[in-house]
Amino acid sequence: MSVPIIIDCDPGHDDAIAILLAAGDPAIDLLAITTVAGNQVVEKTTLNARRICTAAAITDVPIAAGCARPLVGTRYVAADVHGDSGMDGPSFGEPTVSAVSEHAVDLMYRLLTGHPEPVVLVPTAPLTNIALLLIRYPEVTRHIREIVLMGGSTERGNRTPAAEFNMYADPEAADIVFRSGLPLTMCGLNVTHQALATPDVLARFEGLGTELGGICVELMTYFGATYRKLWGFDAPPLHDPVAVARVIDAAIVHCAEASVAVELRGQHTRGATVVDLHRHPDRPVNAQVALSLDRERFWDRIVTAVGRLGERADRADRAPRADP
Ligand code: BDR
Ligand code: CA
């Protein structure tokens, strides 16, 4: 039985690979892709979702745009990491997959309440849409099986020394989600930095021999260059697919129970996730926190999913078209 999920994302190089993993792995039933402002403005992240779905011939999953700015404060994009388009590197043509006109939050609500079983939400972006969903439709929680998100860290941040980007971009939304009482899994930087797209990984994508495999190499090459320049990494960490992998097979991402709070006020620490792994009785557990990754199984799932989608997309490209 595949697990029904909705990805809420801001593509984003690593979001794009998360979408491919979710759409290409049989353990997942991808109900929708919703977008939000994050790595770039929401118009661009939505266009990028359409671009990667067009490239992978993902034509049966609705894409809906959501919030254009955080709940509080000003919008902050990550053009230094993801480029002006939000997904610089490959050159994409005009996408043929379109977005629906319904707002992301309304689409989520409709799909969640209409689905026969509770659905897993997989946010890989600032949590604005998810917080708004919980505020606008409080009764929706009984239709949510779990939230498995990429964001935060048990250690230091990346956008500031203390805060990870998805938390920093909308701390108030993150606070609402972490205090929602819903089952929650946090895949933070401490584990996503174990998901490095090293040269052997790029060679596996290249070896698929598909156009989509080539696009993945271009995405990771661009991402690798910015990670080298900004943080001195030898290879780029593919953060967002870690959350999808956790849903596919819990054994890929080892977690421990913890209490997690989001810092809202600190002058230098706003958006930091304050994680207590010691289970102090004063701080009740509100999350599963990812600690380690089975890298081999992680990359096997991604390469297999991209291979499956890429072959299907190439076949669709070669299929004779009916005369107009
Ligand atoms: C997170 O921020 C974004 O830049 C990535 O897409 C990922 O979701 C990593 O901090
Ligand atoms: Ca992201």
mmCIF file of C-alpha atoms and ligand atoms in Angstrom:
data_model
loop_
_atom_site.group_PDB
_atom_site.id
_atom_site.type_symbol
_atom_site.label_atom_id
_atom_site.label_comp_id
_atom_site.label_asym_id
_atom_site.label_seq_id
_atom_site.Cartn_x
_atom_site.Cartn_y
_atom_site.Cartn_z
ATOM 1 C CA MET A 1 0.000 0.000 0.000
ATOM 2 C CA SER A 2 1.443 3.362 -0.977
ATOM 3 C CA VAL A 3 1.374 6.275 1.483
ATOM 4 C CA PRO A 4 -0.691 9.305 0.357
ATOM 5 C CA ILE A 5 1.339 12.515 0.698
ATOM 6 C CA ILE A 6 1.248 16.163 -0.264
ATOM 7 C CA ILE A 7 4.585 17.924 -0.821
ATOM 8 C CA ASP A 8 4.634 21.597 0.115
ATOM 9 C CA CYS A 9 7.786 23.016 -1.438
ATOM 10 C CA ASP A 10 9.803 25.903 -2.890
ATOM 11 C CA PRO A 11 11.767 24.420 -5.812
ATOM 12 C CA GLY A 12 14.667 24.756 -5.336
ATOM 13 C CA HIS A 13 17.264 22.229 -6.563
ATOM 14 C CA ASP A 14 16.745 19.775 -3.707
ATOM 15 C CA ASP A 15 12.953 20.270 -3.734
ATOM 16 C CA ALA A 16 12.993 19.213 -7.387
ATOM 17 C CA ILE A 17 14.716 15.933 -6.500
ATOM 18 C CA ALA A 18 12.257 15.463 -3.604
ATOM 19 C CA ILE A 19 9.390 15.774 -6.110
ATOM 20 C CA LEU A 20 11.018 13.219 -8.405
ATOM 21 C CA LEU A 21 11.532 10.771 -5.538
ATOM 22 C CA ALA A 22 7.915 11.146 -4.408
ATOM 23 C CA ALA A 23 6.501 10.813 -7.920
ATOM 24 C CA GLY A 24 8.780 7.964 -8.974
ATOM 25 C CA ASP A 25 8.740 5.698 -5.914
ATOM 26 C CA PRO A 26 5.889 3.165 -5.720
ATOM 27 C CA ALA A 27 5.747 3.473 -1.906
ATOM 28 C CA ILE A 28 4.283 6.967 -2.308
ATOM 29 C CA ASP A 29 0.977 8.182 -3.702
ATOM 30 C CA LEU A 30 1.695 11.848 -4.498
ATOM 31 C CA LEU A 31 -1.662 13.663 -4.225
ATOM 32 C CA ALA A 32 -0.466 17.225 -4.864
ATOM 33 C CA ILE A 33 2.468 19.589 -5.052
ATOM 34 C CA THR A 34 1.881 22.922 -3.338
ATOM 35 C CA THR A 35 4.300 25.821 -3.501
ATOM 36 C CA VAL A 36 5.251 28.705 -1.273
ATOM 37 C CA ALA A 37 7.684 31.621 -1.216
ATOM 38 C CA GLY A 38 11.052 30.443 0.021
ATOM 39 C CA ASN A 39 14.089 29.828 -2.134
ATOM 40 C CA GLN A 40 12.482 32.320 -4.508
ATOM 41 C CA VAL A 41 9.215 34.232 -4.793
ATOM 42 C CA VAL A 42 6.170 31.999 -5.131
ATOM 43 C CA GLU A 43 5.688 32.786 -8.841
ATOM 44 C CA LYS A 44 9.152 31.351 -9.490
ATOM 45 C CA THR A 45 8.868 28.337 -7.182
ATOM 46 C CA THR A 46 5.555 27.464 -8.856
ATOM 47 C CA LEU A 47 7.084 27.818 -12.321
ATOM 48 C CA ASN A 48 9.926 25.563 -11.198
ATOM 49 C CA ALA A 49 7.481 22.914 -9.954
ATOM 50 C CA ARG A 50 5.841 23.020 -13.389
ATOM 51 C CA ARG A 51 9.258 22.797 -15.059
ATOM 52 C CA ILE A 52 10.423 19.697 -13.192
ATOM 53 C CA CYS A 53 7.020 18.015 -13.644
ATOM 54 C CA THR A 54 7.173 18.738 -17.385
ATOM 55 C CA ALA A 55 10.708 17.321 -17.597
ATOM 56 C CA ALA A 56 9.630 14.169 -15.757
ATOM 57 C CA ALA A 57 6.245 13.859 -17.523
ATOM 58 C CA ILE A 58 4.422 14.103 -14.189
ATOM 59 C CA THR A 59 1.096 15.179 -15.623
ATOM 60 C CA ASP A 60 -1.426 13.771 -13.158
ATOM 61 C CA VAL A 61 -0.444 15.604 -9.941
ATOM 62 C CA PRO A 62 -2.077 19.008 -9.273
ATOM 63 C CA ILE A 63 0.274 21.914 -8.594
ATOM 64 C CA ALA A 64 -1.110 24.860 -6.596
ATOM 65 C CA ALA A 65 0.576 28.092 -5.571
ATOM 66 C CA GLY A 66 0.292 29.240 -1.973
ATOM 67 C CA CYS A 67 1.550 32.082 0.200
ATOM 68 C CA ALA A 68 3.729 34.817 -1.244
ATOM 69 C CA ARG A 69 5.201 35.996 2.079
ATOM 70 C CA PRO A 70 5.703 34.785 5.658
ATOM 71 C CA LEU A 71 3.015 35.187 8.332
ATOM 72 C CA VAL A 72 5.039 37.949 9.994
ATOM 73 C CA GLY A 73 7.835 40.183 8.745
ATOM 74 C CA THR A 74 9.437 40.465 5.366
ATOM 75 C CA ARG A 75 10.040 37.860 2.701
ATOM 76 C CA TYR A 76 13.519 36.454 2.446
ATOM 77 C CA VAL A 77 14.671 34.479 -0.627
ATOM 78 C CA ALA A 78 17.791 32.351 -1.153
ATOM 79 C CA ALA A 79 18.951 33.544 -4.579
ATOM 80 C CA ASP A 80 22.556 33.208 -3.410
ATOM 81 C CA VAL A 81 22.033 29.435 -3.091
ATOM 82 C CA HIS A 82 19.479 28.652 -5.816
ATOM 83 C CA GLY A 83 20.043 31.449 -8.351
ATOM 84 C CA ASP A 84 17.748 34.072 -9.835
ATOM 85 C CA SER A 85 15.244 31.510 -11.149
ATOM 86 C CA GLY A 86 15.319 29.558 -7.871
ATOM 87 C CA MET A 87 16.470 26.518 -9.868
ATOM 88 C CA ASP A 88 19.417 27.743 -11.936
ATOM 89 C CA GLY A 89 21.529 25.308 -13.936
ATOM 90 C CA PRO A 90 19.541 23.332 -16.499
ATOM 91 C CA SER A 91 17.787 25.193 -19.290
ATOM 92 C CA PHE A 92 14.127 24.349 -19.270
ATOM 93 C CA GLY A 93 11.762 25.103 -22.141
ATOM 94 C CA GLU A 94 8.240 26.464 -21.691
ATOM 95 C CA PRO A 95 6.501 24.027 -19.274
ATOM 96 C CA THR A 96 3.485 22.146 -20.607
ATOM 97 C CA VAL A 97 2.295 21.114 -17.129
ATOM 98 C CA SER A 98 0.194 23.895 -15.630
ATOM 99 C CA ALA A 99 -0.802 24.915 -12.127
ATOM 100 C CA VAL A 100 -4.414 24.927 -10.935
ATOM 101 C CA SER A 101 -5.991 28.233 -9.932
ATOM 102 C CA GLU A 102 -7.062 27.066 -6.446
ATOM 103 C CA HIS A 103 -4.929 28.387 -3.545
ATOM 104 C CA ALA A 104 -2.520 25.797 -2.125
ATOM 105 C CA VAL A 105 -4.181 25.902 1.313
ATOM 106 C CA ASP A 106 -7.655 25.308 -0.133
ATOM 107 C CA LEU A 107 -6.394 22.510 -2.375
ATOM 108 C CA MET A 108 -4.721 20.843 0.611
ATOM 109 C CA TYR A 109 -7.903 21.112 2.650
ATOM 110 C CA ARG A 110 -10.064 19.686 -0.135
ATOM 111 C CA LEU A 111 -7.727 16.772 -0.816
ATOM 112 C CA LEU A 112 -7.162 15.995 2.860
ATOM 113 C CA THR A 113 -10.848 15.961 3.785
ATOM 114 C CA GLY A 114 -11.784 14.043 0.642
ATOM 115 C CA HIS A 115 -9.206 11.292 1.057
ATOM 116 C CA PRO A 116 -10.370 7.983 2.562
ATOM 117 C CA GLU A 117 -7.375 7.782 4.915
ATOM 118 C CA PRO A 118 -5.233 10.359 6.751
ATOM 119 C CA VAL A 119 -2.525 11.897 4.601
ATOM 120 C CA VAL A 120 1.127 12.683 5.354
ATOM 121 C CA LEU A 121 2.215 16.286 4.747
ATOM 122 C CA VAL A 122 5.807 16.680 3.591
ATOM 123 C CA PRO A 123 6.877 20.335 3.802
ATOM 124 C CA THR A 124 10.299 21.068 2.335
ATOM 125 C CA ALA A 125 10.054 24.862 2.529
ATOM 126 C CA PRO A 126 9.084 27.628 4.967
ATOM 127 C CA LEU A 127 5.986 26.439 6.844
ATOM 128 C CA THR A 128 3.686 29.352 5.906
ATOM 129 C CA ASN A 129 1.140 27.287 3.932
ATOM 130 C CA ILE A 130 0.990 24.564 6.575
ATOM 131 C CA ALA A 131 0.496 27.039 9.441
ATOM 132 C CA LEU A 132 -2.205 28.827 7.469
ATOM 133 C CA LEU A 133 -3.939 25.513 6.771
ATOM 134 C CA LEU A 134 -4.034 24.785 10.516
ATOM 135 C CA ILE A 135 -5.311 28.292 11.306
ATOM 136 C CA ARG A 136 -7.890 28.473 8.533
ATOM 137 C CA TYR A 137 -9.194 24.912 8.909
ATOM 138 C CA PRO A 138 -8.483 23.729 12.495
ATOM 139 C CA GLU A 139 -10.669 20.655 12.025
ATOM 140 C CA VAL A 140 -8.296 19.413 9.312
ATOM 141 C CA THR A 141 -5.904 17.857 11.848
ATOM 142 C CA ARG A 142 -7.825 14.580 11.985
ATOM 143 C CA HIS A 143 -7.111 14.122 8.265
ATOM 144 C CA ILE A 144 -3.353 14.556 8.748
ATOM 145 C CA ARG A 145 -1.534 11.365 9.648
ATOM 146 C CA GLU A 146 1.801 13.054 10.247
ATOM 147 C CA ILE A 147 3.979 15.965 9.173
ATOM 148 C CA VAL A 148 7.449 14.940 7.997
ATOM 149 C CA LEU A 149 9.394 18.094 7.273
ATOM 150 C CA MET A 150 12.798 19.266 6.163
ATOM 151 C CA GLY A 151 13.969 22.107 8.351
ATOM 152 C CA GLY A 152 15.784 23.052 11.513
ATOM 153 C CA SER A 153 18.771 21.305 13.019
ATOM 154 C CA THR A 154 19.913 19.730 16.265
ATOM 155 C CA GLU A 155 23.086 21.741 15.762
ATOM 156 C CA ARG A 156 23.833 24.992 13.967
ATOM 157 C CA GLY A 157 21.990 26.740 11.140
ATOM 158 C CA ASN A 158 22.856 27.685 7.577
ATOM 159 C CA ARG A 159 20.985 30.965 6.951
ATOM 160 C CA THR A 160 22.366 32.333 10.199
ATOM 161 C CA PRO A 161 24.794 30.615 12.549
ATOM 162 C CA ALA A 162 21.747 29.573 14.596
ATOM 163 C CA ALA A 163 18.881 29.131 12.129
ATOM 164 C CA GLU A 164 18.220 26.849 9.171
ATOM 165 C CA PHE A 165 16.657 28.572 6.119
ATOM 166 C CA ASN A 166 13.121 27.077 6.204
ATOM 167 C CA MET A 167 12.764 27.996 9.882
ATOM 168 C CA TYR A 168 14.407 31.403 9.508
ATOM 169 C CA ALA A 169 12.177 32.389 6.576
ATOM 170 C CA ASP A 170 8.993 32.011 8.672
ATOM 171 C CA PRO A 171 9.655 31.274 12.368
ATOM 172 C CA GLU A 172 6.086 32.093 13.462
ATOM 173 C CA ALA A 173 4.710 29.508 11.017
ATOM 174 C CA ALA A 174 7.245 26.958 12.262
ATOM 175 C CA ASP A 175 6.238 27.687 15.854
ATOM 176 C CA ILE A 176 2.570 27.027 15.021
ATOM 177 C CA VAL A 177 3.426 23.724 13.347
ATOM 178 C CA PHE A 178 5.740 22.494 16.130
ATOM 179 C CA ARG A 179 3.109 23.354 18.754
ATOM 180 C CA SER A 180 0.195 21.862 16.767
ATOM 181 C CA GLY A 181 0.181 18.566 18.647
ATOM 182 C CA LEU A 182 0.304 16.657 15.350
ATOM 183 C CA PRO A 183 2.771 13.782 14.992
ATOM 184 C CA LEU A 184 5.834 15.451 13.539
ATOM 185 C CA THR A 185 9.212 14.390 12.204
ATOM 186 C CA MET A 186 11.978 16.939 11.745
ATOM 187 C CA CYS A 187 14.693 16.173 9.191
ATOM 188 C CA GLY A 188 17.199 18.917 9.910
ATOM 189 C CA LEU A 189 20.611 19.930 8.670
ATOM 190 C CA ASN A 190 22.366 17.572 11.099
ATOM 191 C CA VAL A 191 21.047 14.656 9.006
ATOM 192 C CA THR A 192 20.614 16.265 5.565
ATOM 193 C CA HIS A 193 24.317 17.137 5.594
ATOM 194 C CA GLN A 194 24.850 13.372 5.414
ATOM 195 C CA ALA A 195 22.993 13.323 2.051
ATOM 196 C CA LEU A 196 25.876 14.604 -0.057
ATOM 197 C CA ALA A 197 25.618 14.297 -3.829
ATOM 198 C CA THR A 198 29.217 13.138 -4.283
ATOM 199 C CA PRO A 199 30.761 12.471 -7.723
ATOM 200 C CA ASP A 200 29.807 8.759 -7.576
ATOM 201 C CA VAL A 201 26.159 9.798 -7.120
ATOM 202 C CA LEU A 202 26.345 12.147 -10.115
ATOM 203 C CA ALA A 203 27.884 9.311 -12.155
ATOM 204 C CA ARG A 204 24.901 7.104 -11.305
ATOM 205 C CA PHE A 205 22.478 9.775 -12.584
ATOM 206 C CA GLU A 206 24.571 10.243 -15.724
ATOM 207 C CA GLY A 207 24.631 6.469 -16.192
ATOM 208 C CA LEU A 208 20.840 6.354 -16.410
ATOM 209 C CA GLY A 209 21.247 7.665 -19.949
ATOM 210 C CA THR A 210 17.993 9.642 -19.819
ATOM 211 C CA GLU A 211 17.307 13.326 -20.315
ATOM 212 C CA LEU A 212 15.959 13.526 -16.747
ATOM 213 C CA GLY A 213 19.128 11.939 -15.356
ATOM 214 C CA GLY A 214 21.082 14.667 -17.183
ATOM 215 C CA ILE A 215 18.865 17.376 -15.657
ATOM 216 C CA CYS A 216 19.553 15.960 -12.178
ATOM 217 C CA VAL A 217 23.303 16.134 -12.853
ATOM 218 C CA GLU A 218 22.951 19.773 -13.950
ATOM 219 C CA LEU A 219 20.872 20.622 -10.878
ATOM 220 C CA MET A 220 23.402 19.065 -8.523
ATOM 221 C CA THR A 221 26.343 20.605 -10.353
ATOM 222 C CA TYR A 222 24.913 24.114 -9.910
ATOM 223 C CA PHE A 223 23.944 23.381 -6.294
ATOM 224 C CA GLY A 224 27.418 21.961 -5.675
ATOM 225 C CA ALA A 225 29.060 25.139 -6.970
ATOM 226 C CA THR A 226 27.046 27.387 -4.628
ATOM 227 C CA TYR A 227 27.660 25.116 -1.638
ATOM 228 C CA ARG A 228 31.386 25.158 -2.410
ATOM 229 C CA LYS A 229 31.407 28.927 -2.730
ATOM 230 C CA LEU A 230 29.222 29.779 0.284
ATOM 231 C CA TRP A 231 30.095 27.070 2.789
ATOM 232 C CA GLY A 232 33.192 25.292 1.442
ATOM 233 C CA PHE A 233 31.396 21.950 0.936
ATOM 234 C CA ASP A 234 33.027 19.384 -1.401
ATOM 235 C CA ALA A 235 29.575 18.133 -2.490
ATOM 236 C CA PRO A 236 26.067 19.572 -2.089
ATOM 237 C CA PRO A 237 23.643 18.235 0.544
ATOM 238 C CA LEU A 238 20.273 17.204 -0.930
ATOM 239 C CA HIS A 239 18.201 18.224 2.077
ATOM 240 C CA ASP A 240 14.609 17.877 0.945
ATOM 241 C CA PRO A 241 14.547 14.293 -0.391
ATOM 242 C CA VAL A 242 15.513 13.124 3.115
ATOM 243 C CA ALA A 243 11.979 13.914 4.337
ATOM 244 C CA VAL A 244 10.420 11.973 1.453
ATOM 245 C CA ALA A 245 12.805 9.061 2.059
ATOM 246 C CA ARG A 246 11.709 8.914 5.702
ATOM 247 C CA VAL A 247 8.097 8.399 4.551
ATOM 248 C CA ILE A 248 9.115 5.787 1.974
ATOM 249 C CA ASP A 249 11.080 3.676 4.436
ATOM 250 C CA ALA A 250 11.470 4.781 8.059
ATOM 251 C CA ALA A 251 14.657 2.704 8.331
ATOM 252 C CA ILE A 252 16.472 5.039 5.894
ATOM 253 C CA VAL A 253 16.334 7.912 8.393
ATOM 254 C CA HIS A 254 16.971 7.013 12.011
ATOM 255 C CA CYS A 255 15.117 9.273 14.483
ATOM 256 C CA ALA A 256 14.870 9.862 18.221
ATOM 257 C CA GLU A 257 12.107 11.485 20.274
ATOM 258 C CA ALA A 258 12.763 15.044 21.394
ATOM 259 C CA SER A 259 11.215 18.301 22.404
ATOM 260 C CA VAL A 260 11.669 20.985 19.768
ATOM 261 C CA ALA A 261 10.917 24.683 20.223
ATOM 262 C CA VAL A 262 11.384 27.464 17.696
ATOM 263 C CA GLU A 263 13.167 30.604 18.856
ATOM 264 C CA LEU A 264 11.110 33.673 17.923
ATOM 265 C CA ARG A 265 12.830 36.479 19.780
ATOM 266 C CA GLY A 266 16.610 36.059 19.942
ATOM 267 C CA GLN A 267 18.547 38.883 18.347
ATOM 268 C CA HIS A 268 21.027 36.403 16.868
ATOM 269 C CA THR A 269 19.000 33.201 17.151
ATOM 270 C CA ARG A 270 15.570 33.931 15.615
ATOM 271 C CA GLY A 271 14.379 30.822 13.759
ATOM 272 C CA ALA A 272 16.690 28.428 15.617
ATOM 273 C CA THR A 273 15.261 25.038 16.569
ATOM 274 C CA VAL A 274 16.004 24.370 20.233
ATOM 275 C CA VAL A 275 16.151 20.585 20.488
ATOM 276 C CA ASP A 276 16.229 18.640 23.752
ATOM 277 C CA LEU A 277 17.189 15.043 23.049
ATOM 278 C CA HIS A 278 17.499 14.275 26.757
ATOM 279 C CA ARG A 279 13.737 14.057 27.270
ATOM 280 C CA HIS A 280 13.669 16.279 30.342
ATOM 281 C CA PRO A 281 10.233 15.926 32.010
ATOM 282 C CA ASP A 282 9.679 19.696 31.849
ATOM 283 C CA ARG A 283 9.900 19.586 28.070
ATOM 284 C CA PRO A 284 7.403 17.110 26.608
ATOM 285 C CA VAL A 285 8.298 15.270 23.407
ATOM 286 C CA ASN A 286 6.664 16.877 20.358
ATOM 287 C CA ALA A 287 8.757 15.459 17.517
ATOM 288 C CA GLN A 288 10.775 12.642 16.094
ATOM 289 C CA VAL A 289 14.120 14.180 15.223
ATOM 290 C CA ALA A 290 16.237 12.677 12.451
ATOM 291 C CA LEU A 291 19.768 11.787 13.525
ATOM 292 C CA SER A 292 21.329 9.579 10.871
ATOM 293 C CA LEU A 293 20.872 8.460 7.292
ATOM 294 C CA ASP A 294 21.388 5.144 5.536
ATOM 295 C CA ARG A 295 23.097 6.775 2.546
ATOM 296 C CA GLU A 296 23.200 3.693 0.356
ATOM 297 C CA ARG A 297 19.482 3.010 0.599
ATOM 298 C CA PHE A 298 18.731 6.735 0.264
ATOM 299 C CA TRP A 299 20.565 7.134 -3.038
ATOM 300 C CA ASP A 300 19.338 3.761 -4.351
ATOM 301 C CA ARG A 301 15.726 4.914 -3.920
ATOM 302 C CA ILE A 302 16.384 8.265 -5.600
ATOM 303 C CA VAL A 303 18.342 6.898 -8.557
ATOM 304 C CA THR A 304 15.727 4.179 -9.116
ATOM 305 C CA ALA A 305 12.865 6.706 -8.978
ATOM 306 C CA VAL A 306 14.602 9.098 -11.389
ATOM 307 C CA GLY A 307 15.429 6.160 -13.684
ATOM 308 C CA ARG A 308 11.805 5.045 -13.747
ATOM 309 C CA LEU A 309 10.441 8.533 -14.460
ATOM 310 C CA GLY A 310 13.166 9.344 -16.991
ATOM 311 C CA GLU A 311 12.537 6.235 -19.082
ATOM 312 C CA ARG A 312 8.804 6.943 -19.091
ATOM 313 C CA ALA A 313 9.379 10.579 -20.092
ATOM 314 C CA ASP A 314 11.774 9.612 -22.901
ATOM 315 C CA ARG A 315 9.254 7.028 -24.183
ATOM 316 C CA ALA A 316 6.504 9.686 -24.157
ATOM 317 C CA ASP A 317 8.799 12.029 -26.118
ATOM 318 C CA ARG A 318 9.467 9.382 -28.769
ATOM 319 C CA ALA A 319 5.804 8.360 -29.129
ATOM 320 C CA PRO A 320 4.373 9.417 -32.501
ATOM 321 C CA ARG A 321 2.025 12.371 -32.160
ATOM 322 C CA ALA A 322 -1.397 12.373 -33.797
ATOM 323 C CA ASP A 323 -1.686 14.657 -36.838
ATOM 324 C CA PRO A 324 -3.243 18.019 -35.968
HETATM 325 C C1 BDR B 1 16.461 24.145 2.954
HETATM 326 O O1 BDR B 1 16.470 25.484 2.451
HETATM 327 C C2 BDR B 1 16.372 25.478 1.049
HETATM 328 O O2 BDR B 1 17.380 26.256 0.502
HETATM 329 C C3 BDR B 1 16.443 24.048 0.600
HETATM 330 O O3 BDR B 1 15.556 23.850 -0.492
HETATM 331 C C4 BDR B 1 16.026 23.253 1.817
HETATM 332 O O4 BDR B 1 14.629 23.097 1.867
HETATM 333 C C5 BDR B 1 17.828 23.825 3.513
HETATM 334 O O5 BDR B 1 18.158 24.700 4.538
HETATM 335 CA CA CA B 2 13.221 23.525 -0.047
#
